[in-house]
Tab-separated table of C-alpha atoms in Angstrom:
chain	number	residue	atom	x	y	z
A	1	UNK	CA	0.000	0.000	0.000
A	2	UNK	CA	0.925	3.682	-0.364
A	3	UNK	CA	1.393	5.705	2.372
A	4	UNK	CA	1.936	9.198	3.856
A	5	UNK	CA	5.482	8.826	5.823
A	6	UNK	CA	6.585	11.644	8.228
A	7	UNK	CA	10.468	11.279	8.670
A	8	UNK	CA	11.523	13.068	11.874
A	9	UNK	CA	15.276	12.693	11.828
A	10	UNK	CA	18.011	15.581	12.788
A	11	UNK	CA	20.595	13.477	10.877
A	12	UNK	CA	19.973	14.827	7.340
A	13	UNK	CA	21.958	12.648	5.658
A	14	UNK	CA	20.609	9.871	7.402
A	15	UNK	CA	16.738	11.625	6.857
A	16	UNK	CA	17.451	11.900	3.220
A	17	UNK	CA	18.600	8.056	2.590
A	18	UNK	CA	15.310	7.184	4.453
A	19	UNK	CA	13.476	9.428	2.093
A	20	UNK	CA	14.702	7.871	-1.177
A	21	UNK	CA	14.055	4.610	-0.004
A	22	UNK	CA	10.373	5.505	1.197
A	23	UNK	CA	9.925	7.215	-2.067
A	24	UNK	CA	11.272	4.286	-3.884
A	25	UNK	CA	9.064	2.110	-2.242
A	26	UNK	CA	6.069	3.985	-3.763
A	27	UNK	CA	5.149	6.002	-0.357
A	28	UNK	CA	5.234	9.836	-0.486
A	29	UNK	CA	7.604	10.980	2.288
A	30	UNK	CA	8.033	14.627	4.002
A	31	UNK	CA	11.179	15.316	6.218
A	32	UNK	CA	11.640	17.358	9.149
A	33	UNK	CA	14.454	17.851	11.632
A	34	UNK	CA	13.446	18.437	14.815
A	35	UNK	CA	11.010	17.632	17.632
A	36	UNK	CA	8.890	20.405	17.293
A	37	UNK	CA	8.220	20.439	13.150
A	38	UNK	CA	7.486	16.484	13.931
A	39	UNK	CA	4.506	17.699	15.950
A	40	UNK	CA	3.775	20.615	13.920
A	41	UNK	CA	3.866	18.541	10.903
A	42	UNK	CA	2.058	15.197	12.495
A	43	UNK	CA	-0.627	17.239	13.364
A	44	UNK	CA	-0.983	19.400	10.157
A	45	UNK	CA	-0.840	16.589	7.248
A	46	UNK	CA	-1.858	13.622	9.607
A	47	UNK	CA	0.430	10.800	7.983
A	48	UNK	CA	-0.435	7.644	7.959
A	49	UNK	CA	3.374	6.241	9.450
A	50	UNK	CA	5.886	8.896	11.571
A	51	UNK	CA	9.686	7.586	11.499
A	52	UNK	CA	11.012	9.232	14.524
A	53	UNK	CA	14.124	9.572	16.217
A	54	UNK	CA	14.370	10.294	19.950
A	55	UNK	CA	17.339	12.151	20.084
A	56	UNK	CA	16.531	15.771	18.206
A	57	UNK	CA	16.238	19.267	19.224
A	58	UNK	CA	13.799	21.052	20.575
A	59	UNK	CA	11.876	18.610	21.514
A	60	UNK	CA	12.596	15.168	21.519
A	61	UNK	CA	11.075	11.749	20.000
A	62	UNK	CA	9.909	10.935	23.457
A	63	UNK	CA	7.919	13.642	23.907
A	64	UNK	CA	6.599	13.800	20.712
A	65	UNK	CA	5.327	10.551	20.810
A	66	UNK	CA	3.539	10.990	24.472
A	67	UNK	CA	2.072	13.936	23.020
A	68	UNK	CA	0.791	12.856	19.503
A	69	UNK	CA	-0.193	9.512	21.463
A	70	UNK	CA	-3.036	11.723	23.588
A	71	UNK	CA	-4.361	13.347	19.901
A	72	UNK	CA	-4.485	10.320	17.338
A	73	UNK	CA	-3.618	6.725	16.776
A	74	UNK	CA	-0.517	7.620	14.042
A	75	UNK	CA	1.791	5.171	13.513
A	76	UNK	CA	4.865	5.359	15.178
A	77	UNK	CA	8.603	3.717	14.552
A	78	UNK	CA	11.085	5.257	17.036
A	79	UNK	CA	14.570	5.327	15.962
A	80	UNK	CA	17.216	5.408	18.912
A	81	UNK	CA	20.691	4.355	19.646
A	82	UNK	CA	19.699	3.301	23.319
A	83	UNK	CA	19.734	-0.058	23.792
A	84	UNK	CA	18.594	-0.913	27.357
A	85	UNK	CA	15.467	-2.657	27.569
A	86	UNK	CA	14.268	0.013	29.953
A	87	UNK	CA	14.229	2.658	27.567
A	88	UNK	CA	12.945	0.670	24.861
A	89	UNK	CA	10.384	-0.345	27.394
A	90	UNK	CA	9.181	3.763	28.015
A	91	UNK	CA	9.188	3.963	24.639
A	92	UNK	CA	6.097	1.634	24.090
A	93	UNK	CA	4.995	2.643	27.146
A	94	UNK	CA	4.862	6.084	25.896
A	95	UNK	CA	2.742	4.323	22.757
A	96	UNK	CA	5.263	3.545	19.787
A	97	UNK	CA	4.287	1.086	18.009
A	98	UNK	CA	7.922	-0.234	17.120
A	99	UNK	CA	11.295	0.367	17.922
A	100	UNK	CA	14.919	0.033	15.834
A	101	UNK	CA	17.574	0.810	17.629
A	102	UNK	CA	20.466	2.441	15.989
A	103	UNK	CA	22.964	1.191	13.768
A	104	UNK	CA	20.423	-0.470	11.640
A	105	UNK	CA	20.145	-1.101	7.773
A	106	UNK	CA	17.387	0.831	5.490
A	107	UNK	CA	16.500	-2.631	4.399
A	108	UNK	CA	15.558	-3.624	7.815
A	109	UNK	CA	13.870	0.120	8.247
A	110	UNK	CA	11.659	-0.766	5.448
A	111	UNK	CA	10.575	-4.179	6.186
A	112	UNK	CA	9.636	-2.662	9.795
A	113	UNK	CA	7.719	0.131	7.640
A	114	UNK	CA	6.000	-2.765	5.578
A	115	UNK	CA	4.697	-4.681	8.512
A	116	UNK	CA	3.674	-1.925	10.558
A	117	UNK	CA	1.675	-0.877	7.259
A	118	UNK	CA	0.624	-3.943	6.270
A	119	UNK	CA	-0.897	-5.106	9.942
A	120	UNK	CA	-2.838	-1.384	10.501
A	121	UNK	CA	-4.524	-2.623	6.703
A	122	UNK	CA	-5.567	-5.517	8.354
A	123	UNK	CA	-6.884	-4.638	11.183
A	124	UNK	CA	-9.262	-2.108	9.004
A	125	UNK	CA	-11.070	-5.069	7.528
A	126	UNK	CA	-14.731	-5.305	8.493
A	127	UNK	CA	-15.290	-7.635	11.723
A	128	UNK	CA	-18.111	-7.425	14.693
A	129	UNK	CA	-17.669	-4.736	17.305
A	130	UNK	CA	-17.317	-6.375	21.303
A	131	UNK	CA	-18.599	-4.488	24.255
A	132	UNK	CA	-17.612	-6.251	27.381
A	133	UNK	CA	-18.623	-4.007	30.587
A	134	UNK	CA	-17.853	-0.714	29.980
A	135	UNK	CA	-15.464	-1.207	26.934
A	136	UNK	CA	-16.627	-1.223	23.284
A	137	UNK	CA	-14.008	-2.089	20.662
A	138	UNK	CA	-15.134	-1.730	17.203
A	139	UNK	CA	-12.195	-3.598	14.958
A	140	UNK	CA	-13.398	-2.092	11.695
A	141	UNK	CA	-12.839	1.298	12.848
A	142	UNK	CA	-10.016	1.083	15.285
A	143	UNK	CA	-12.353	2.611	18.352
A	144	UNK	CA	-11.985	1.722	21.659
A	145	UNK	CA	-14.563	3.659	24.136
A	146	UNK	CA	-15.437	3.171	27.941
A	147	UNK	CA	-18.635	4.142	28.950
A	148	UNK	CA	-19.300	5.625	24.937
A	149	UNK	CA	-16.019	8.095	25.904
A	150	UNK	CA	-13.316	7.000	23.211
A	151	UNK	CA	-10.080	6.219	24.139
A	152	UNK	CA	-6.492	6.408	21.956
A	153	UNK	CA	-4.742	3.020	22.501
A	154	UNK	CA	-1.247	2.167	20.792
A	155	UNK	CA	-1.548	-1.042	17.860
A	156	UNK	CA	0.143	-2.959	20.256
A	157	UNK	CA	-2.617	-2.482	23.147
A	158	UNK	CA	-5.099	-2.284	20.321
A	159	UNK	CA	-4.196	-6.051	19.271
A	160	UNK	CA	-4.233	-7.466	22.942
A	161	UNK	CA	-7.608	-5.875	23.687
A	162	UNK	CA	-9.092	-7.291	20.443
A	163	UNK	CA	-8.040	-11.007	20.836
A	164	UNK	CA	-9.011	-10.493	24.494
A	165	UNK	CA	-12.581	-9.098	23.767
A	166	UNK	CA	-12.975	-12.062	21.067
A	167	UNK	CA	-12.690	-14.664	23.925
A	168	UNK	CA	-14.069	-12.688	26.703
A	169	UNK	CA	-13.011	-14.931	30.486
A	170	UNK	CA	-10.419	-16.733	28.496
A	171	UNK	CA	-7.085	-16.387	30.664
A	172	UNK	CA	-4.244	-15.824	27.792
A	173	UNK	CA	-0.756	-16.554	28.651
A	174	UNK	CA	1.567	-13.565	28.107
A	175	UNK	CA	3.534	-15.855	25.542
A	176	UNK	CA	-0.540	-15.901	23.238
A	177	UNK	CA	-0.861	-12.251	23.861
A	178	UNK	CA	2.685	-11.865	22.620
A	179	UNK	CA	1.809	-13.868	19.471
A	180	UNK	CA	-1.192	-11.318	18.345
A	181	UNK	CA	0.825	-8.259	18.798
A	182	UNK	CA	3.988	-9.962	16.330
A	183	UNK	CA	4.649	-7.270	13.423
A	184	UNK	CA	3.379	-4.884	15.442
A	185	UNK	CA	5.970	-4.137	17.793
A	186	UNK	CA	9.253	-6.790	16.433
A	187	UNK	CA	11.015	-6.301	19.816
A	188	UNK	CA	7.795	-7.506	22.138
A	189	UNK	CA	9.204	-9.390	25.310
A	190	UNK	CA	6.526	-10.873	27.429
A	191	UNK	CA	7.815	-7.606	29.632
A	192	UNK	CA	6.524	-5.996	26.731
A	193	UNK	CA	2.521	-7.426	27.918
A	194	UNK	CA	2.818	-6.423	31.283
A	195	UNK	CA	3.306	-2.742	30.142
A	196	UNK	CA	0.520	-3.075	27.552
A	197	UNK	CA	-1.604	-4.278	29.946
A	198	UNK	CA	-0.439	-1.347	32.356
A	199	UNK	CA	-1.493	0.991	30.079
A	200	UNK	CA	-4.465	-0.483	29.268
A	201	UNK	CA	-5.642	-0.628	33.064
A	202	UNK	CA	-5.251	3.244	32.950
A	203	UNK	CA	-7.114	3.427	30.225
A	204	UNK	CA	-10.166	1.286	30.658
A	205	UNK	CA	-10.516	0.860	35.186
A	206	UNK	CA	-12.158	2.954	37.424
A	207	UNK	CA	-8.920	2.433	39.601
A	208	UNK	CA	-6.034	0.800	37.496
A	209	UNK	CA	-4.915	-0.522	41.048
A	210	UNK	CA	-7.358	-2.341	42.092
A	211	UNK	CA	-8.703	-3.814	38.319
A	212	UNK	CA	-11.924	-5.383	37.804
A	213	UNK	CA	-12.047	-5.902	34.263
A	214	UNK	CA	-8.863	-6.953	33.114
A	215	UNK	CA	-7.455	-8.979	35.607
A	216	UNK	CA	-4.693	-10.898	36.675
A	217	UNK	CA	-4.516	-14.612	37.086
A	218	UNK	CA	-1.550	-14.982	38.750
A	219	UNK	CA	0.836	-17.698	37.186
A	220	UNK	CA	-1.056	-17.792	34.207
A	221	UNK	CA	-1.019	-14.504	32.499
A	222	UNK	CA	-4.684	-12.063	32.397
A	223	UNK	CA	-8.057	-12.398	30.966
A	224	UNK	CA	-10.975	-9.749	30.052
A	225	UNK	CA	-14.104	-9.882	31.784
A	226	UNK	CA	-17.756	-7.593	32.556
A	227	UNK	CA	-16.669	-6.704	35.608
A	228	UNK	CA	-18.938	-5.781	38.692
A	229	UNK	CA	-22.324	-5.576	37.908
């Protein structure tokens, strides 16, 4: 498929070789340098994929992405040459969808581009909406809400809350949940789940710390269910 790509890289030579191989690829690709043109830009011609770097000027990739994360569901591949699990951990926690860490080939850059495009195709394709308690997921248009409020939720949390509102009081193992959200985010752990599932809790509880819908069977991994009634 085509796309709209939003590079955000203040490497310009490295920007530009991402460019001509986005453009070669048939996607139409605008390039900016720094943290706050990403946002400016995101927000203005609302691409359909945003490459972004963490470390860049004025504001960085980190804070881009926890702020675009609160407006829309974009697509987001972080680029960063950390490569402790903890920071790629805030990253998805943050909601980027995937994460290549730096050196790293264009090749590899655009098969991450093709999957993350290729799964957010999928996931448009017509299938029944689930409401389970106060959360309605509707897979055709990608719209979680609680209580008929909409919510923004990464792919990644997307993809677990799906499979989980399929099979509502199934417990999944963090190794099945890991399996639905594979070209979504390539460097998932099953560390990876428990943050997803963090997030989530914020998202969809009353009080993430004391859950009642999505719960945890300790041992086992979580499942979804109505809640109190």
């Amino acid at each position: 498929m085509c796309a709209h790509v939003l590079v955000a890289d203040d490497d310009s030579r490295q920007a530009e070789v991402i460019r001509r191989y986005l453009l070669a690829a048939g996607h139409e690709a605008t390039v900016v340098h720094d943290g706050r043109q990403a946002l400016e830009q995101a927000r203005r011609l609302r691409p359909d994929l945003l490459v972004l770097d963490v470390m860049m000027p004025e504001l960085d990739g980190l804070h881009v992405c926890r702020t675009l994360r609160e407006e829309s569901d974009v697509l987001v591949l972080m680029l960063t040459a950390r490569t402790g699990e903890e920071d790629l951990l805030l990253g998805l926690e943050l909601g980027a969808d995937d994460y290549l860490t730096k050196p790293y080939s264009p090749r590899e850059l655009m098969a991450r581009v093709r999957t993350l495009l290729r799964r957010a195709n999928r996931s448009a394709a017509p299938r029944p909406s689930h409401t389970i308690g106060r959360v309605t997921l509707d897979p055709a248009t990608h719209r979680v809400t609680v209580d008929g409020e909409p919510i923004v939720c990464t792919r990644g949390e997307f993809a677990i809350l799906a499979a989980m509102c399929e099979q509502p009081d199934r417990v999944f193992s963090r190794a099945q949940l890991l399996h639905h959200t594979r070209g979504i985010d390539r460097s998932s752990t099953e560390r990876t789940i428990d943050v997803h599932v963090m997030n989530l809790r914020r998202k969809i509880e009353v009080d993430p710390q004391r859950p009642v819908q999505l719960l945890t069977v300790y041992g086992v991994g979580y499942r979804l269910t109505a809640g109190a009634a």
